[in-house]
mmCIF file of C-alpha atoms in Angstrom:
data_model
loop_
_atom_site.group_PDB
_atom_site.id
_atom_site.type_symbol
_atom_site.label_atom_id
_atom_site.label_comp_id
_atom_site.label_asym_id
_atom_site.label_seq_id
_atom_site.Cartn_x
_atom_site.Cartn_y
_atom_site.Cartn_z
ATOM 1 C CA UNK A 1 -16.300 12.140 15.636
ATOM 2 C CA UNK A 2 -13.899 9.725 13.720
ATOM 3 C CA UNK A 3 -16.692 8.959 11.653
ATOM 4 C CA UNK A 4 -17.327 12.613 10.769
ATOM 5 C CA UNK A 5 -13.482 13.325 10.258
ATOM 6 C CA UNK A 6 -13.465 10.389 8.176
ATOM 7 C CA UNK A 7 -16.324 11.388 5.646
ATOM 8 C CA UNK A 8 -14.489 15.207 5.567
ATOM 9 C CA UNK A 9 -11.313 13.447 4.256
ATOM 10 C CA UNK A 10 -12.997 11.057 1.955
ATOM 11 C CA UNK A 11 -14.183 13.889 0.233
ATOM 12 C CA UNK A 12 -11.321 15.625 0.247
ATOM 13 C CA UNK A 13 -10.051 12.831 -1.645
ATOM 14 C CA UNK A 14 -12.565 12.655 -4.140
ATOM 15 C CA UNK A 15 -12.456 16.338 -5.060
ATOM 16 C CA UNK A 16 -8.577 16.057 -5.678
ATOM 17 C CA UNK A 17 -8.019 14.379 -9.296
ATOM 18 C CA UNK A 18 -4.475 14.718 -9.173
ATOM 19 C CA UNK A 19 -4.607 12.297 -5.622
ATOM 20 C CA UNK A 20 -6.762 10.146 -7.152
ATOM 21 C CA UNK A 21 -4.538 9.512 -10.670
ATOM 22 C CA UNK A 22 -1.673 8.867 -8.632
ATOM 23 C CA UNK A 23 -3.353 6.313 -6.191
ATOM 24 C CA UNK A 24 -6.115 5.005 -8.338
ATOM 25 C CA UNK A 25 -4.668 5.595 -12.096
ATOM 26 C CA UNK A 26 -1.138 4.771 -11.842
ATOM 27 C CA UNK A 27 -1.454 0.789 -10.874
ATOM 28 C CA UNK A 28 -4.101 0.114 -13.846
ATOM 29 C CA UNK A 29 -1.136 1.618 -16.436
ATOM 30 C CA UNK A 30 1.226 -0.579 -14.593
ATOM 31 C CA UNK A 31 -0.581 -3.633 -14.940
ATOM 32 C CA UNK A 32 -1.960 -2.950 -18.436
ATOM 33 C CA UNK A 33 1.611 -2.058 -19.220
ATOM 34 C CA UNK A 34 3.029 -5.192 -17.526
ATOM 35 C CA UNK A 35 0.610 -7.407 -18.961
ATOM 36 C CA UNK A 36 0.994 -6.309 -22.424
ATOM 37 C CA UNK A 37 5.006 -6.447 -22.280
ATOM 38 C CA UNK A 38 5.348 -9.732 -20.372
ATOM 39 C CA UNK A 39 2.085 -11.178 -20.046
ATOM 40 C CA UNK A 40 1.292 -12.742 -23.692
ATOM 41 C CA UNK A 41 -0.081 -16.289 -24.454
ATOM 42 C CA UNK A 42 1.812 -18.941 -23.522
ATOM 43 C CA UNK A 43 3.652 -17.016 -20.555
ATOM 44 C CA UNK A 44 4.188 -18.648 -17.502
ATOM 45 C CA UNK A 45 5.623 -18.604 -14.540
ATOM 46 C CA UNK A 46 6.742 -21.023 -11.666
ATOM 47 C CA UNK A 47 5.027 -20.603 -8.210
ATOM 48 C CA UNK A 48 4.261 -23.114 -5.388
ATOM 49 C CA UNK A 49 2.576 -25.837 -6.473
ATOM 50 C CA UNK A 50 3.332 -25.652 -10.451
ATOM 51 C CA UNK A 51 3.044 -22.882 -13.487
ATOM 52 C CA UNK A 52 0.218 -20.013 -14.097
ATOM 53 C CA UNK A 53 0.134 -17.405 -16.746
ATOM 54 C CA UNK A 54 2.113 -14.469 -15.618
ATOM 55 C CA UNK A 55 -0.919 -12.294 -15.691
ATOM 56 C CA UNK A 56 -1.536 -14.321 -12.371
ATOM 57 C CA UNK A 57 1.297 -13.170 -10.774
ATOM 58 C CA UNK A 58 1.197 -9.420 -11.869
ATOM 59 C CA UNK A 59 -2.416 -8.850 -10.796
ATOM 60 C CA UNK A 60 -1.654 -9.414 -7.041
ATOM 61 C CA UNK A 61 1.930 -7.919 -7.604
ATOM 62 C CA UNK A 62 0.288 -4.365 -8.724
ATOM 63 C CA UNK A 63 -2.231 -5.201 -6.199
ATOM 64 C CA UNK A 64 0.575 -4.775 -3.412
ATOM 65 C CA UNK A 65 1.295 -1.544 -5.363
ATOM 66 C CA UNK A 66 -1.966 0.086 -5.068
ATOM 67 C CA UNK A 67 -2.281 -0.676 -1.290
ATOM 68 C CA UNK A 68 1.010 0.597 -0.501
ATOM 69 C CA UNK A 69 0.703 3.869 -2.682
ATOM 70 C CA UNK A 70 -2.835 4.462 -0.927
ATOM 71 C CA UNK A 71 -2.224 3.515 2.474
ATOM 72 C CA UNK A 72 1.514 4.938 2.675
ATOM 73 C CA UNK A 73 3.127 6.660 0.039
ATOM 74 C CA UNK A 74 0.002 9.103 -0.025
ATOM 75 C CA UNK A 75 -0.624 9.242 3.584
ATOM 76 C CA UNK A 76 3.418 9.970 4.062
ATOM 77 C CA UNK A 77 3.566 13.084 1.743
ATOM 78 C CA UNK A 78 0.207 14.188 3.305
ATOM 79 C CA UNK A 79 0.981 14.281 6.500
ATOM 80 C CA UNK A 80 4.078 15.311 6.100
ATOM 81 C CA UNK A 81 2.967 18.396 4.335
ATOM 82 C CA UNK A 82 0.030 19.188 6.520
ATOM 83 C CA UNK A 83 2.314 19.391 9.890
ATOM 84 C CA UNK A 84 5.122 21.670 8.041
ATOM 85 C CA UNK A 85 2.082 23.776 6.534
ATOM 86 C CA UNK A 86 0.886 24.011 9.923
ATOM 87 C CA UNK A 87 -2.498 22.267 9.500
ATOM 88 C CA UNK A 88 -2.169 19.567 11.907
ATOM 89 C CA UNK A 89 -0.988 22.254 14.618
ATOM 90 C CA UNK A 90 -4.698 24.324 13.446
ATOM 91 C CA UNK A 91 -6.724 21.121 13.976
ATOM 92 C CA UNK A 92 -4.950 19.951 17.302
ATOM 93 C CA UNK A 93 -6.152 23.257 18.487
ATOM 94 C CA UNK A 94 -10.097 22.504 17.739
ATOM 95 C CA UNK A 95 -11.935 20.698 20.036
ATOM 96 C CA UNK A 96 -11.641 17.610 17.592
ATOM 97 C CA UNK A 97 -9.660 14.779 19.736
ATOM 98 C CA UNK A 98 -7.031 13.978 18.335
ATOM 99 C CA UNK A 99 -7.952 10.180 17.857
ATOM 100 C CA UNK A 100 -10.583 11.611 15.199
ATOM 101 C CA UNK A 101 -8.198 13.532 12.699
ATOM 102 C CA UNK A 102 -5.515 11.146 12.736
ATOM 103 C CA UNK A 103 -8.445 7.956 12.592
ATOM 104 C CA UNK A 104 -10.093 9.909 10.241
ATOM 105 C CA UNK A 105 -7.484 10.188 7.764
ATOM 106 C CA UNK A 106 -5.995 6.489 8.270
ATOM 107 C CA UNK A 107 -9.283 5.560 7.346
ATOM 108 C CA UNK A 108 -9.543 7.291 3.941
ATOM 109 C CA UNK A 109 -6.044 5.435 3.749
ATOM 110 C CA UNK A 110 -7.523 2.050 3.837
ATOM 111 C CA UNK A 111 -10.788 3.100 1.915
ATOM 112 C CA UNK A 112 -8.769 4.359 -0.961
ATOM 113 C CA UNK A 113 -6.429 1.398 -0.508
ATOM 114 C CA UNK A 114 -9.595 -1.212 -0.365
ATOM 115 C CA UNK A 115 -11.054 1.098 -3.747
ATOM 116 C CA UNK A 116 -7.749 0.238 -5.710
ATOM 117 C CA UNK A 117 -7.394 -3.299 -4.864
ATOM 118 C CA UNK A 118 -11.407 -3.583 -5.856
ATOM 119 C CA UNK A 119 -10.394 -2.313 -9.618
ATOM 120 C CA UNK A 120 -6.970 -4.570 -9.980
ATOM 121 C CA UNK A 121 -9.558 -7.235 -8.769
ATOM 122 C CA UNK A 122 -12.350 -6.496 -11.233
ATOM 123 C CA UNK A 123 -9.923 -5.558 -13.866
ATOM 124 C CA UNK A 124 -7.668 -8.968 -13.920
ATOM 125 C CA UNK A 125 -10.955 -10.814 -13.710
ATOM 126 C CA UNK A 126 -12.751 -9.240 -17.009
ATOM 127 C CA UNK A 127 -9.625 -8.286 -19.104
ATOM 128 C CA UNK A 128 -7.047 -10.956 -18.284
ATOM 129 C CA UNK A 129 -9.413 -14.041 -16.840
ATOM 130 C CA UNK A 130 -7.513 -14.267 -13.445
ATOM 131 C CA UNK A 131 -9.427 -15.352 -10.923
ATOM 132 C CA UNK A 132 -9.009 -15.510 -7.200
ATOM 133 C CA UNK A 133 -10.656 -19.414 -6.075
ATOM 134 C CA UNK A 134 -13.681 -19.218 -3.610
ATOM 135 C CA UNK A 135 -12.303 -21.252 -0.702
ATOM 136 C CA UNK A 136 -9.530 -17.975 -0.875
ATOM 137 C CA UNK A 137 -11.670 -14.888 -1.278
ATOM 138 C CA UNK A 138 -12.030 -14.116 2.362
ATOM 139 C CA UNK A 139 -7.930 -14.536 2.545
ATOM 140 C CA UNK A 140 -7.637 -12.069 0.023
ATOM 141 C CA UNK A 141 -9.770 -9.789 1.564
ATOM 142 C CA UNK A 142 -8.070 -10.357 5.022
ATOM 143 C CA UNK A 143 -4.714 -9.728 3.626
ATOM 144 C CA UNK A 144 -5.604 -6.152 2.155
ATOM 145 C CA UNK A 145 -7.232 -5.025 5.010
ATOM 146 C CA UNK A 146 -4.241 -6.265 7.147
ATOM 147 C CA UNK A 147 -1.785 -4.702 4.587
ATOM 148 C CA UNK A 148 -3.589 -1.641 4.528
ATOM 149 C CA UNK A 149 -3.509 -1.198 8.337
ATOM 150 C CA UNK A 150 -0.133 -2.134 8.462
ATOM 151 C CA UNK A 151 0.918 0.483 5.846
ATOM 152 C CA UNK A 152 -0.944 3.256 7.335
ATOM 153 C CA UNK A 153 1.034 2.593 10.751
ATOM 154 C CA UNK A 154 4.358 2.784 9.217
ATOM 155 C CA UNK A 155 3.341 5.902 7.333
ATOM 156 C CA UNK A 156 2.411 7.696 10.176
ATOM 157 C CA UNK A 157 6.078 6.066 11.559
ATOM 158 C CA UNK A 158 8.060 7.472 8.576
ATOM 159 C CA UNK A 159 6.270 10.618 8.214
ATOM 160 C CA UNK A 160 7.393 11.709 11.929
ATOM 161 C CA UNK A 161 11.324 11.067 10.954
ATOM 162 C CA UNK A 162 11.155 13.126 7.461
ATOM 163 C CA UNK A 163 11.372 16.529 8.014
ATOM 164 C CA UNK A 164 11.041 18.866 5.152
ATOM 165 C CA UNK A 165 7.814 18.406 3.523
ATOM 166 C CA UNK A 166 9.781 18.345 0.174
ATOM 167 C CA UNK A 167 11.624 15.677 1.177
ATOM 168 C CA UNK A 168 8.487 13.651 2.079
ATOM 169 C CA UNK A 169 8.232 12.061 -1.871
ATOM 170 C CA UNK A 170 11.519 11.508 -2.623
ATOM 171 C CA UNK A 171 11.883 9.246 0.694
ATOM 172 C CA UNK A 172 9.121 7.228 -0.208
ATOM 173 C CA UNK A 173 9.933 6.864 -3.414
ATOM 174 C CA UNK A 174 13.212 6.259 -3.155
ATOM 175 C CA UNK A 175 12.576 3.378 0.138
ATOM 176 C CA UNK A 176 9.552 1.765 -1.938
ATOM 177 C CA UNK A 177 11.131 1.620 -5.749
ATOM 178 C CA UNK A 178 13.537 -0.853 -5.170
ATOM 179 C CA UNK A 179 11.767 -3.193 -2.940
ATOM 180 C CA UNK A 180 9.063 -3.221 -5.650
ATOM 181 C CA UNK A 181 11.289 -4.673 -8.187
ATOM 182 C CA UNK A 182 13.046 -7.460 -5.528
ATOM 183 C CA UNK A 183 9.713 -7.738 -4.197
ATOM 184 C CA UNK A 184 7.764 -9.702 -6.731
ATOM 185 C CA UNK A 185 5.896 -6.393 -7.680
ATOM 186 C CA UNK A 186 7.393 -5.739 -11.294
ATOM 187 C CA UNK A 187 9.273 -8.824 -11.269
ATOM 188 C CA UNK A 188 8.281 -12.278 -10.615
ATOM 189 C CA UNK A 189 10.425 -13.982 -7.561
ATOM 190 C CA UNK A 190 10.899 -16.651 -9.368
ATOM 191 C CA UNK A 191 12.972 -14.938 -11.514
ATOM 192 C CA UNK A 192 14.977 -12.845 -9.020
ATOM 193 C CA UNK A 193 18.044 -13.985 -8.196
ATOM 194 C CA UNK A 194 18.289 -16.281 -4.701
ATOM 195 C CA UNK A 195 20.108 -13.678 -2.810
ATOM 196 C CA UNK A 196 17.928 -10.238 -3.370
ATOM 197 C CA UNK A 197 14.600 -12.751 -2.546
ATOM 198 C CA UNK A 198 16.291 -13.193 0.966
ATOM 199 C CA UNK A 199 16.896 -9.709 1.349
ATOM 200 C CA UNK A 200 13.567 -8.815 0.163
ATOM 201 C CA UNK A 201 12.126 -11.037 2.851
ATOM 202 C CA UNK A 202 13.422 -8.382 5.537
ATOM 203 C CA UNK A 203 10.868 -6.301 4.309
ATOM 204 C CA UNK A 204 6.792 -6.014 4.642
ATOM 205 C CA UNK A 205 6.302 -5.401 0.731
ATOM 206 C CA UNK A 206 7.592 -8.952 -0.426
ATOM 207 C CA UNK A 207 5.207 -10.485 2.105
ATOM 208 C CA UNK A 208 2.513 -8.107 1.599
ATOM 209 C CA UNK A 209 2.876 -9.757 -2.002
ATOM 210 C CA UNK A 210 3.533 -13.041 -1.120
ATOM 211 C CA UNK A 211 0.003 -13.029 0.657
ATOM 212 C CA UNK A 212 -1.981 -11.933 -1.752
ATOM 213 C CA UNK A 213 0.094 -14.376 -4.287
ATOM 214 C CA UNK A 214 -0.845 -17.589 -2.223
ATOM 215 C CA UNK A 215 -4.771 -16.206 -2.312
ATOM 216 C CA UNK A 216 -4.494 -15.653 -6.528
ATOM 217 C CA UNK A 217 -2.708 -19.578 -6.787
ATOM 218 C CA UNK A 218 -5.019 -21.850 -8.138
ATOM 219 C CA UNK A 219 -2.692 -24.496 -6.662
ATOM 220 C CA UNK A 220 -3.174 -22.972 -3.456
ATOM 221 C CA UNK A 221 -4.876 -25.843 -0.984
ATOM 222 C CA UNK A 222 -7.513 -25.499 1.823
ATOM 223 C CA UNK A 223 -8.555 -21.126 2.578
ATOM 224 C CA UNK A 224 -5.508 -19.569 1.647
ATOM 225 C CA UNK A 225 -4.137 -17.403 4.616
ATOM 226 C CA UNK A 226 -0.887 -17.016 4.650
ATOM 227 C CA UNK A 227 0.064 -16.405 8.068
ATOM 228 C CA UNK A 228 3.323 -16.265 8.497
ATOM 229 C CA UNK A 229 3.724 -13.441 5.607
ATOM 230 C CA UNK A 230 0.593 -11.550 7.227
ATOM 231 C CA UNK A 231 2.493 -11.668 10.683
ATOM 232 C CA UNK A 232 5.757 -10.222 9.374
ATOM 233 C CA UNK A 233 3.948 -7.351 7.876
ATOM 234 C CA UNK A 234 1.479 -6.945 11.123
ATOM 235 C CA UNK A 235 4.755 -6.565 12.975
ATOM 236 C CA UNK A 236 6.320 -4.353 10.685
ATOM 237 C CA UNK A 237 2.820 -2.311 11.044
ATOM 238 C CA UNK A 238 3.502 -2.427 14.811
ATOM 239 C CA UNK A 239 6.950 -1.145 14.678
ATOM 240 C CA UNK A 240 5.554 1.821 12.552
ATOM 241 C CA UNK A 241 2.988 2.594 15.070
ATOM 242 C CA UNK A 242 5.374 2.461 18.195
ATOM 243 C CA UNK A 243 7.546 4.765 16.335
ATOM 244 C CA UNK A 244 4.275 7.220 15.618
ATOM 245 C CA UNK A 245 3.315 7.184 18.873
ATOM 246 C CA UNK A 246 6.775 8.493 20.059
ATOM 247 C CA UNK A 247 7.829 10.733 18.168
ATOM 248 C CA UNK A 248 4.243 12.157 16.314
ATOM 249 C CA UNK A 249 4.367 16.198 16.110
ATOM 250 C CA UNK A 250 1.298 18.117 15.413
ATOM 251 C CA UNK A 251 3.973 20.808 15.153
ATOM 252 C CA UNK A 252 5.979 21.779 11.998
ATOM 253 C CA UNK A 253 9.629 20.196 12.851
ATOM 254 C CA UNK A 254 11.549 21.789 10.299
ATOM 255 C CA UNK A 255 11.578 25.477 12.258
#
């Protein structure tokens, strides 16, 4: 029944262009753009271990982007809307369980978040030569599919403490914007200052980041796995879910 949920909202997905610009679109303009402006020949920039172009660091940065857009920013504003509109209250009262619609639909999450972090991949590779070292492609992979589970908890987490459907982008945004740029997303760390890195390290996004960082370093020794960034943002994925499962309304919350 998941299954079948899940192939219903894939489609969905695929038939909206709008969703997929946003989700799919928007991080290959950021990292062309970023690239372009920052990225030129002869631009490094320090990580552990020694110096790689900057293009290194950006295609795992925008990487972190395109997860978090698919698995939470989208899935946020989506569910949001669908419980004010009254949609989620219509499908609770199918016989559909309600383990299907909401696996269903945290499953397009982490297809659509595997999809985008499959073109950053392909497209740093071709266009910008940055490649991720065999001994770490399995890390890499780990690490998205951990990040995009993680995200898709604490969107179902935030999405049952917004509520006004309108207000459901604006939160996002305005939570996820500024721990991009102290993050490492639009920024290297290395050139943050010391005191916004430590802050940033409250937060899932600057670990989801530093993961996928260690897995892009050629200097990176033996597989890769960063384990101690994947377990803050597991936990933070944990916290989101405990939240979910208490407060979670299939009913609109703003009446």
């Amino acid at each position: 029944m998941t299954l079948h949920q899940f192939r219903y909202d894939l489609r969905a997905f695929l038939r909206n262009p709008q969703y997929q610009f946003f989700t799919l679109a928007l991080p290959v303009i950021f990292l062309v753009l970023l690239a372009a402006l920052f990225g030129g020949k002869g631009s490094t920039v320090g990580v552990a271990g020694g110096k790689v172009s900057a293009t290194v660091e950006y295609v795992p940065g925008i990487m972190t982007l395109g997860i978090i857009a698919a698995s939470f920013i989208n899935l946020v504003i989506a569910v949001t809307a669908q419980r004010e509109t009254g949609v989620l209250k219509r499908r609770r009262a199918t016989p559909v369980p309600a383990s299907a619609v909401i696996g269903g639909r945290a499953l397009t999450a982490v297809v659509a978040a595997l999809g985008i972090a499959v073109v950053l991949f392909g497209i740093g590779w071709v266009f910008y030569s940055v490649q991720v070292p065999a001994r770490t492609a399995p890390a890499l992979a780990v690490t998205i599919v951990v990040g995009a589970l993680s995200f898709c908890c604490l969107a179902y987490g935030l999405a049952s403490v917004i509520h006004d459907q309108d207000s459901a982008q604006p939160v996002t945004q305005s939570v996820m914007l500024p721990l991009y740029f102290i993050s490492g997303v639009f920024v290297p760390v290395s050139q943050l200052p010391h005191w916004l890195v430590k802050v940033a390290d409250v937060f899932p996004v600057r670990h989801l980041a530093s993961a996928l960082l260690v897995a892009y370093n050629p200097h990176t020794s033996g597989p890769g796995f960063a384990g101690w960034d994947l377990l803050i943002v597991a936990a933070w994925g944990l916290g989101g879910l405990l939240i979910a499962l208490r407060r979670f309304s299939w009913l609109p919350i703003s009446r």
